[in-house]
mmCIF file of C-alpha atoms and ligand atoms in Angstrom:
data_model
loop_
_atom_site.group_PDB
_atom_site.id
_atom_site.type_symbol
_atom_site.label_atom_id
_atom_site.label_comp_id
_atom_site.label_asym_id
_atom_site.label_seq_id
_atom_site.Cartn_x
_atom_site.Cartn_y
_atom_site.Cartn_z
ATOM 1 C CA MET C 25 0.000 0.000 0.000
ATOM 2 C CA ILE C 26 1.200 3.478 -0.916
ATOM 3 C CA GLU C 27 -0.108 6.296 1.194
ATOM 4 C CA PHE C 28 0.131 9.951 0.191
ATOM 5 C CA ASN C 29 -0.621 11.897 3.346
ATOM 6 C CA THR C 30 -1.536 15.585 2.786
ATOM 7 C CA ILE C 31 1.284 16.082 0.289
ATOM 8 C CA SER C 32 1.986 19.631 -0.839
ATOM 9 C CA LYS C 33 4.820 20.783 -3.052
ATOM 10 C CA GLN C 34 5.809 24.340 -3.708
ATOM 11 C CA TRP C 35 8.738 24.826 -6.058
ATOM 12 C CA ALA C 36 11.414 27.430 -5.333
ATOM 13 C CA ASP C 37 9.851 29.796 -7.878
ATOM 14 C CA GLY C 38 6.565 29.736 -5.925
ATOM 15 C CA THR C 39 4.688 27.302 -8.208
ATOM 16 C CA GLN C 40 2.263 25.248 -6.122
ATOM 17 C CA ALA C 41 2.540 21.893 -7.899
ATOM 18 C CA LEU C 42 0.577 19.893 -5.275
ATOM 19 C CA SER C 43 -1.900 21.038 -2.622
ATOM 20 C CA GLN C 44 -2.766 18.659 0.213
ATOM 21 C CA VAL C 45 -3.060 15.490 -1.824
ATOM 22 C CA SER C 46 -4.112 12.447 0.201
ATOM 23 C CA LEU C 47 -4.536 9.027 -1.426
ATOM 24 C CA LYS C 48 -4.157 5.392 -0.472
ATOM 25 C CA VAL C 49 -3.234 3.021 -3.267
ATOM 26 C CA PRO C 50 -3.612 -0.642 -2.288
ATOM 27 C CA ARG C 51 -1.164 -3.329 -3.368
ATOM 28 C CA GLY C 52 -1.783 -4.596 -6.887
ATOM 29 C CA GLN C 53 -3.962 -1.708 -8.024
ATOM 30 C CA PHE C 54 -3.458 -0.075 -11.445
ATOM 31 C CA CYS C 55 -4.101 3.500 -10.411
ATOM 32 C CA VAL C 56 -4.230 6.075 -13.205
ATOM 33 C CA ILE C 57 -3.455 9.700 -12.385
ATOM 34 C CA LEU C 58 -5.334 11.568 -15.104
ATOM 35 C CA GLY C 59 -4.921 15.236 -15.824
ATOM 36 C CA PRO C 60 -3.682 17.845 -18.264
ATOM 37 C CA SER C 61 -0.076 18.966 -18.517
ATOM 38 C CA GLY C 62 0.950 20.908 -15.417
ATOM 39 C CA ALA C 63 -1.643 19.253 -13.149
ATOM 40 C CA GLY C 64 1.082 17.910 -10.840
ATOM 41 C CA LYS C 65 1.044 14.253 -11.921
ATOM 42 C CA SER C 66 4.778 13.953 -12.383
ATOM 43 C CA THR C 67 5.489 15.736 -9.110
ATOM 44 C CA LEU C 68 3.156 13.330 -7.302
ATOM 45 C CA LEU C 69 4.777 10.231 -8.827
ATOM 46 C CA ARG C 70 8.261 11.477 -8.044
ATOM 47 C CA ALA C 71 7.374 11.921 -4.389
ATOM 48 C CA VAL C 72 7.149 8.109 -4.193
ATOM 49 C CA ASN C 73 10.793 7.510 -5.092
ATOM 50 C CA GLY C 74 12.241 10.511 -3.311
ATOM 51 C CA LEU C 75 13.027 12.492 -6.479
ATOM 52 C CA VAL C 76 10.651 15.165 -5.203
ATOM 53 C CA LYS C 77 10.714 16.220 -1.548
ATOM 54 C CA PRO C 78 7.280 17.405 -0.507
ATOM 55 C CA THR C 79 7.157 20.731 1.307
ATOM 56 C CA GLN C 80 4.410 19.273 3.479
ATOM 57 C CA GLY C 81 3.043 15.823 4.203
ATOM 58 C CA PHE C 82 4.683 12.441 3.675
ATOM 59 C CA VAL C 83 4.571 9.263 1.642
ATOM 60 C CA LYS C 84 4.382 5.834 3.281
ATOM 61 C CA ILE C 85 5.264 2.601 1.512
ATOM 62 C CA ASP C 86 3.798 -0.401 3.323
ATOM 63 C CA GLY C 87 3.582 1.634 6.498
ATOM 64 C CA GLU C 88 7.145 2.973 6.320
ATOM 65 C CA VAL C 89 7.586 6.709 5.977
ATOM 66 C CA LEU C 90 9.839 7.695 3.092
ATOM 67 C CA ASN C 91 12.602 9.933 4.449
ATOM 68 C CA SER C 92 16.338 10.372 4.054
ATOM 69 C CA SER C 93 17.112 7.323 6.189
ATOM 70 C CA THR C 94 14.604 4.919 4.597
ATOM 71 C CA GLU C 95 14.872 6.228 1.041
ATOM 72 C CA LYS C 96 17.737 4.065 -0.152
ATOM 73 C CA LEU C 97 16.068 0.786 0.787
ATOM 74 C CA LEU C 98 12.573 1.840 -0.193
ATOM 75 C CA ARG C 99 13.831 2.946 -3.578
ATOM 76 C CA GLN C 100 14.850 -0.617 -4.386
ATOM 77 C CA ARG C 101 11.177 -1.510 -4.192
ATOM 78 C CA VAL C 102 10.000 1.267 -6.508
ATOM 79 C CA ALA C 103 10.747 1.329 -10.249
ATOM 80 C CA MET C 104 10.024 4.020 -12.799
ATOM 81 C CA ILE C 105 9.006 4.084 -16.460
ATOM 82 C CA HIS C 106 9.564 7.443 -18.153
ATOM 83 C CA GLN C 107 7.874 9.354 -20.946
ATOM 84 C CA HIS C 108 11.146 9.739 -22.837
ATOM 85 C CA PHE C 109 12.335 6.216 -21.893
ATOM 86 C CA ASN C 110 15.517 7.524 -20.184
ATOM 87 C CA LEU C 111 17.676 4.769 -21.659
ATOM 88 C CA SER C 112 21.406 5.057 -22.258
ATOM 89 C CA PRO C 113 21.135 5.275 -26.057
ATOM 90 C CA ARG C 114 24.700 4.187 -26.823
ATOM 91 C CA LEU C 115 24.540 1.137 -24.594
ATOM 92 C CA SER C 116 23.043 -2.186 -25.615
ATOM 93 C CA VAL C 117 19.514 -3.255 -24.806
ATOM 94 C CA ALA C 118 20.999 -5.880 -22.446
ATOM 95 C CA SER C 119 22.976 -3.241 -20.522
ATOM 96 C CA ASN C 120 19.932 -1.012 -20.275
ATOM 97 C CA VAL C 121 17.785 -3.811 -18.883
ATOM 98 C CA LEU C 122 20.515 -4.863 -16.439
ATOM 99 C CA ALA C 123 20.704 -1.236 -15.295
ATOM 100 C CA GLY C 124 17.409 -2.030 -13.577
ATOM 101 C CA MET C 125 19.598 -3.711 -10.924
ATOM 102 C CA LEU C 126 21.350 -0.415 -10.141
ATOM 103 C CA PRO C 127 19.492 0.542 -7.010
ATOM 104 C CA LYS C 128 20.889 -2.710 -5.597
ATOM 105 C CA VAL C 129 24.158 -3.226 -7.464
ATOM 106 C CA SER C 130 26.952 -0.631 -7.248
ATOM 107 C CA MET C 131 27.663 1.582 -10.254
ATOM 108 C CA ALA C 132 31.231 0.208 -10.409
ATOM 109 C CA ARG C 133 29.892 -3.337 -10.634
ATOM 110 C CA ALA C 134 27.371 -2.379 -13.281
ATOM 111 C CA LEU C 135 30.016 -0.611 -15.377
ATOM 112 C CA SER C 136 32.271 -3.657 -15.165
ATOM 113 C CA GLY C 137 29.495 -5.462 -17.024
ATOM 114 C CA TRP C 138 29.539 -8.365 -14.585
ATOM 115 C CA PHE C 139 26.177 -9.634 -13.444
ATOM 116 C CA GLU C 140 25.124 -12.910 -11.866
ATOM 117 C CA PRO C 141 24.010 -15.523 -14.425
ATOM 118 C CA GLU C 142 20.522 -15.497 -12.911
ATOM 119 C CA GLN C 143 20.363 -11.734 -13.385
ATOM 120 C CA ARG C 144 21.222 -12.189 -17.049
ATOM 121 C CA ASP C 145 18.607 -14.912 -17.389
ATOM 122 C CA LYS C 146 16.053 -12.633 -15.828
ATOM 123 C CA ALA C 147 16.947 -9.819 -18.231
ATOM 124 C CA CYS C 148 16.521 -12.199 -21.194
ATOM 125 C CA ALA C 149 13.169 -13.433 -19.909
ATOM 126 C CA LEU C 150 11.932 -9.880 -19.434
ATOM 127 C CA VAL C 151 13.086 -8.838 -22.903
ATOM 128 C CA GLU C 152 11.042 -11.716 -24.276
ATOM 129 C CA GLN C 153 8.051 -10.884 -22.091
ATOM 130 C CA VAL C 154 7.885 -7.340 -23.490
ATOM 131 C CA GLY C 155 7.873 -8.684 -27.028
ATOM 132 C CA LEU C 156 11.473 -8.110 -28.087
ATOM 133 C CA LYS C 157 13.628 -10.758 -29.735
ATOM 134 C CA PRO C 158 16.927 -12.187 -28.425
ATOM 135 C CA GLU C 159 18.713 -10.429 -31.294
ATOM 136 C CA HIS C 160 17.611 -7.094 -29.849
ATOM 137 C CA LEU C 161 19.784 -7.698 -26.766
ATOM 138 C CA THR C 162 22.975 -6.587 -28.494
ATOM 139 C CA ARG C 163 21.464 -3.652 -30.404
ATOM 140 C CA ARG C 164 22.150 -0.122 -29.236
ATOM 141 C CA ALA C 165 19.082 1.096 -27.389
ATOM 142 C CA GLY C 166 19.146 4.413 -29.276
ATOM 143 C CA ASP C 167 18.776 2.626 -32.616
ATOM 144 C CA LEU C 168 15.389 1.135 -31.715
ATOM 145 C CA SER C 169 11.986 2.667 -32.450
ATOM 146 C CA GLY C 170 10.205 4.558 -29.684
ATOM 147 C CA GLY C 171 7.864 1.659 -28.999
ATOM 148 C CA GLN C 172 10.768 -0.761 -28.753
ATOM 149 C CA GLN C 173 12.664 1.611 -26.472
ATOM 150 C CA GLN C 174 9.702 1.768 -24.129
ATOM 151 C CA ARG C 175 9.604 -2.043 -24.093
ATOM 152 C CA VAL C 176 13.214 -1.898 -22.889
ATOM 153 C CA GLY C 177 12.147 0.664 -20.266
ATOM 154 C CA ILE C 178 9.462 -1.737 -19.041
ATOM 155 C CA ALA C 179 11.864 -4.701 -18.900
ATOM 156 C CA ARG C 180 14.340 -2.572 -16.915
ATOM 157 C CA ALA C 181 11.620 -1.502 -14.493
ATOM 158 C CA PHE C 182 10.751 -5.092 -13.585
ATOM 159 C CA MET C 183 14.329 -6.335 -13.016
ATOM 160 C CA LEU C 184 14.115 -6.015 -9.227
ATOM 161 C CA ASP C 185 10.550 -7.338 -8.917
ATOM 162 C CA PRO C 186 9.332 -3.954 -7.704
ATOM 163 C CA GLU C 187 6.348 -3.625 -5.406
ATOM 164 C CA VAL C 188 5.530 -0.324 -7.049
ATOM 165 C CA VAL C 189 5.944 0.841 -10.630
ATOM 166 C CA LEU C 190 5.674 4.547 -11.357
ATOM 167 C CA ALA C 191 4.837 5.124 -15.013
ATOM 168 C CA ASP C 192 5.082 8.814 -15.891
ATOM 169 C CA GLU C 193 3.138 9.396 -19.140
ATOM 170 C CA PRO C 194 4.620 6.158 -20.521
ATOM 171 C CA VAL C 195 2.909 6.467 -23.905
ATOM 172 C CA ALA C 196 2.880 10.235 -24.428
ATOM 173 C CA SER C 197 5.832 10.113 -26.845
ATOM 174 C CA LEU C 198 4.548 7.108 -28.791
ATOM 175 C CA ASP C 199 2.312 6.533 -31.774
ATOM 176 C CA PRO C 200 -1.257 6.289 -30.390
ATOM 177 C CA LYS C 201 -1.663 3.006 -32.282
ATOM 178 C CA ILE C 202 0.769 1.225 -29.962
ATOM 179 C CA SER C 203 -0.263 2.952 -26.721
ATOM 180 C CA SER C 204 -2.641 0.151 -25.737
ATOM 181 C CA ASP C 205 0.011 -2.514 -26.404
ATOM 182 C CA ILE C 206 2.513 -0.728 -24.187
ATOM 183 C CA LEU C 207 0.058 -0.092 -21.358
ATOM 184 C CA GLY C 208 -1.096 -3.709 -21.631
ATOM 185 C CA LEU C 209 2.489 -4.903 -21.146
ATOM 186 C CA ILE C 210 2.862 -2.776 -18.021
ATOM 187 C CA ARG C 211 -0.471 -4.002 -16.657
ATOM 188 C CA ASP C 212 0.236 -7.678 -17.343
ATOM 189 C CA ALA C 213 3.800 -7.618 -15.986
ATOM 190 C CA ALA C 214 2.526 -5.890 -12.842
ATOM 191 C CA ARG C 215 -0.415 -8.251 -12.387
ATOM 192 C CA GLU C 216 1.785 -11.300 -12.642
ATOM 193 C CA ARG C 217 3.892 -9.975 -9.743
ATOM 194 C CA ASN C 218 1.100 -8.290 -7.779
ATOM 195 C CA ALA C 219 2.918 -4.974 -8.204
ATOM 196 C CA THR C 220 1.120 -1.680 -7.724
ATOM 197 C CA VAL C 221 1.143 0.686 -10.706
ATOM 198 C CA ILE C 222 0.741 4.432 -10.436
ATOM 199 C CA CYS C 223 0.492 5.635 -14.023
ATOM 200 C CA SER C 224 0.013 9.214 -15.163
ATOM 201 C CA LEU C 225 -1.900 9.793 -18.381
ATOM 202 C CA HIS C 226 -3.653 12.662 -20.094
ATOM 203 C CA GLN C 227 -5.876 10.510 -22.363
ATOM 204 C CA VAL C 228 -9.316 9.749 -20.948
ATOM 205 C CA ASP C 229 -9.878 6.709 -23.198
ATOM 206 C CA LEU C 230 -6.661 5.018 -22.063
ATOM 207 C CA ALA C 231 -7.391 5.856 -18.425
ATOM 208 C CA ARG C 232 -10.767 4.156 -18.742
ATOM 209 C CA GLU C 233 -9.337 1.138 -20.517
ATOM 210 C CA PHE C 234 -6.470 0.430 -18.133
ATOM 211 C CA GLY C 235 -7.260 1.985 -14.760
ATOM 212 C CA ASP C 236 -8.712 -0.078 -11.933
ATOM 213 C CA ARG C 237 -9.120 3.394 -10.542
ATOM 214 C CA ILE C 238 -8.886 6.912 -11.934
ATOM 215 C CA VAL C 239 -7.609 9.825 -9.876
ATOM 216 C CA GLY C 240 -8.315 13.060 -11.724
ATOM 217 C CA MET C 241 -5.943 15.939 -11.021
ATOM 218 C CA ARG C 242 -6.065 19.605 -11.852
ATOM 219 C CA ASN C 243 -3.887 22.427 -10.542
ATOM 220 C CA GLY C 244 -2.248 20.194 -7.950
ATOM 221 C CA LYS C 245 -5.503 18.941 -6.480
ATOM 222 C CA VAL C 246 -7.469 15.716 -6.682
ATOM 223 C CA VAL C 247 -10.741 16.536 -8.448
ATOM 224 C CA PHE C 248 -12.006 13.005 -9.016
ATOM 225 C CA ASP C 249 -11.327 9.627 -7.422
ATOM 226 C CA GLY C 250 -13.296 6.582 -8.519
ATOM 227 C CA THR C 251 -13.693 3.716 -10.940
ATOM 228 C CA PRO C 252 -13.656 4.180 -14.726
ATOM 229 C CA ALA C 253 -17.421 3.521 -14.703
ATOM 230 C CA GLU C 254 -17.949 6.438 -12.310
ATOM 231 C CA PHE C 255 -15.771 8.771 -14.351
ATOM 232 C CA THR C 256 -17.509 11.248 -16.621
ATOM 233 C CA ASP C 257 -15.612 13.632 -18.867
ATOM 234 C CA GLU C 258 -16.946 16.883 -17.415
ATOM 235 C CA LYS C 259 -15.127 16.211 -14.130
HETATM 236 P P1 ADP E 306 2.275 17.148 -14.983
HETATM 237 O O1 ADP E 306 3.111 15.931 -14.753
HETATM 238 O O2 ADP E 306 0.834 16.926 -14.617
HETATM 239 O O3 ADP E 306 2.439 17.732 -16.342
HETATM 240 P P2 ADP E 306 4.159 18.456 -13.215
HETATM 241 O O4 ADP E 306 4.118 17.726 -11.925
HETATM 242 O O5 ADP E 306 5.268 18.172 -14.154
HETATM 243 O O6 ADP E 306 2.748 18.275 -13.949
HETATM 244 O O7 ADP E 306 4.164 20.010 -12.934
HETATM 245 C C1 ADP E 306 3.290 20.647 -12.018
HETATM 246 C C2 ADP E 306 3.660 22.104 -11.968
HETATM 247 O O8 ADP E 306 4.946 22.241 -11.370
HETATM 248 C C3 ADP E 306 3.749 22.763 -13.329
HETATM 249 O O9 ADP E 306 3.308 24.101 -13.180
HETATM 250 C C4 ADP E 306 5.242 22.704 -13.652
HETATM 251 O O10 ADP E 306 5.616 23.724 -14.536
HETATM 252 C C5 ADP E 306 5.850 22.902 -12.281
HETATM 253 N N1 ADP E 306 7.175 22.268 -12.119
HETATM 254 C C6 ADP E 306 7.510 20.978 -12.326
HETATM 255 N N2 ADP E 306 8.790 20.755 -12.023
HETATM 256 C C7 ADP E 306 9.286 21.943 -11.596
HETATM 257 C C8 ADP E 306 10.568 22.376 -11.140
HETATM 258 N N3 ADP E 306 11.595 21.538 -11.036
HETATM 259 N N4 ADP E 306 10.689 23.679 -10.802
HETATM 260 C C9 ADP E 306 9.664 24.523 -10.895
HETATM 261 N N5 ADP E 306 8.423 24.196 -11.322
HETATM 262 C C10 ADP E 306 8.240 22.915 -11.662
HETATM 263 P P1 ADP E 307 10.322 13.939 -18.636
HETATM 264 O O1 ADP E 307 8.931 14.054 -19.131
HETATM 265 O O2 ADP E 307 11.302 13.435 -19.630
HETATM 266 O O3 ADP E 307 10.409 13.173 -17.355
HETATM 267 P P2 ADP E 307 10.068 16.829 -18.370
HETATM 268 O O4 ADP E 307 10.357 17.393 -19.708
HETATM 269 O O5 ADP E 307 8.648 16.717 -17.914
HETATM 270 O O6 ADP E 307 10.821 15.413 -18.259
HETATM 271 O O7 ADP E 307 10.830 17.647 -17.254
HETATM 272 C C1 ADP E 307 12.239 17.615 -17.186
HETATM 273 C C2 ADP E 307 12.679 18.278 -15.882
HETATM 274 O O8 ADP E 307 12.307 19.654 -15.876
HETATM 275 C C3 ADP E 307 12.043 17.639 -14.644
HETATM 276 O O9 ADP E 307 13.065 17.414 -13.700
HETATM 277 C C4 ADP E 307 11.063 18.678 -14.133
HETATM 278 O O10 ADP E 307 10.968 18.670 -12.717
HETATM 279 C C5 ADP E 307 11.677 19.969 -14.641
HETATM 280 N N1 ADP E 307 10.639 20.996 -14.872
HETATM 281 C C6 ADP E 307 9.424 20.825 -15.438
HETATM 282 N N2 ADP E 307 8.731 21.963 -15.465
HETATM 283 C C7 ADP E 307 9.552 22.910 -14.919
HETATM 284 C C8 ADP E 307 9.420 24.310 -14.662
HETATM 285 N N3 ADP E 307 8.313 24.984 -14.949
HETATM 286 N N4 ADP E 307 10.461 24.931 -14.116
HETATM 287 C C9 ADP E 307 11.589 24.279 -13.808
HETATM 288 N N5 ADP E 307 11.763 22.960 -14.018
HETATM 289 C C10 ADP E 307 10.768 22.281 -14.556
#
């Protein structure tokens, strides 16, 4: 369970990105944060892995408050999928997927290229699960199409069997035709592992299709919280 307890965030320039947001996201839920650009979705997601420090309130992961002393360990249980994939474009697909071990494995170890055989096996299995072929493993990540790069981003995110996956507009940079495929991969990989997904989107149709729950945000506030069936566009 992820708990956002009265989270507010004011940026140094005075922008109020979040105002008193409180939410509880149970384990295994696919929770869509739906809202237009600037609503505060990204800020909210980043509060869960410590990339954003709230000015007020706190986040709890399974009852543990996220703070400077718990952050390192809690971060190993939280993975992120980015809008712009955030891969290392010159490195191979295999290296990018193995980089999903980084919260746990030291940078020096990762750069040496040495990983346990079972870690390599896991990377291969994940690459297959997201619909890539073994021959993709040695390709440079930057040479792949956007959709393929996001598949790599998904495989990387699941390397440590995360309890929570933060997906920040994971399909906003992709051809709408493949958006459902990509969101389906995230949903299925999460379901299989009972991982919680907090996924920001701006498209109502995708929110309805994939969300177990929709949290509508506007100007840093929650303006709707319910099932897709309860969601109407005017809100
Ligand atoms: P969304 O993900 O819904 O597009 P964001 O969380 O990115 O919204 O942004 C919420 C608000 O905070 C916006 O007004 C945005 O411009 C502002 N913002 C985001 N990051 C920063 C930052 N690092 N410094 C200042 N303002 C920021
Ligand atoms: P991405 O979508 O690839 O994650 P963005 O383009 O949304 O990245 O934002 C890149 C960075 O710029 C983020 O760290 C965000 O916090 C910051 N940012 C966004 N809006 C603002 C803003 N209005 N002022 C300052 N920084 C911002």
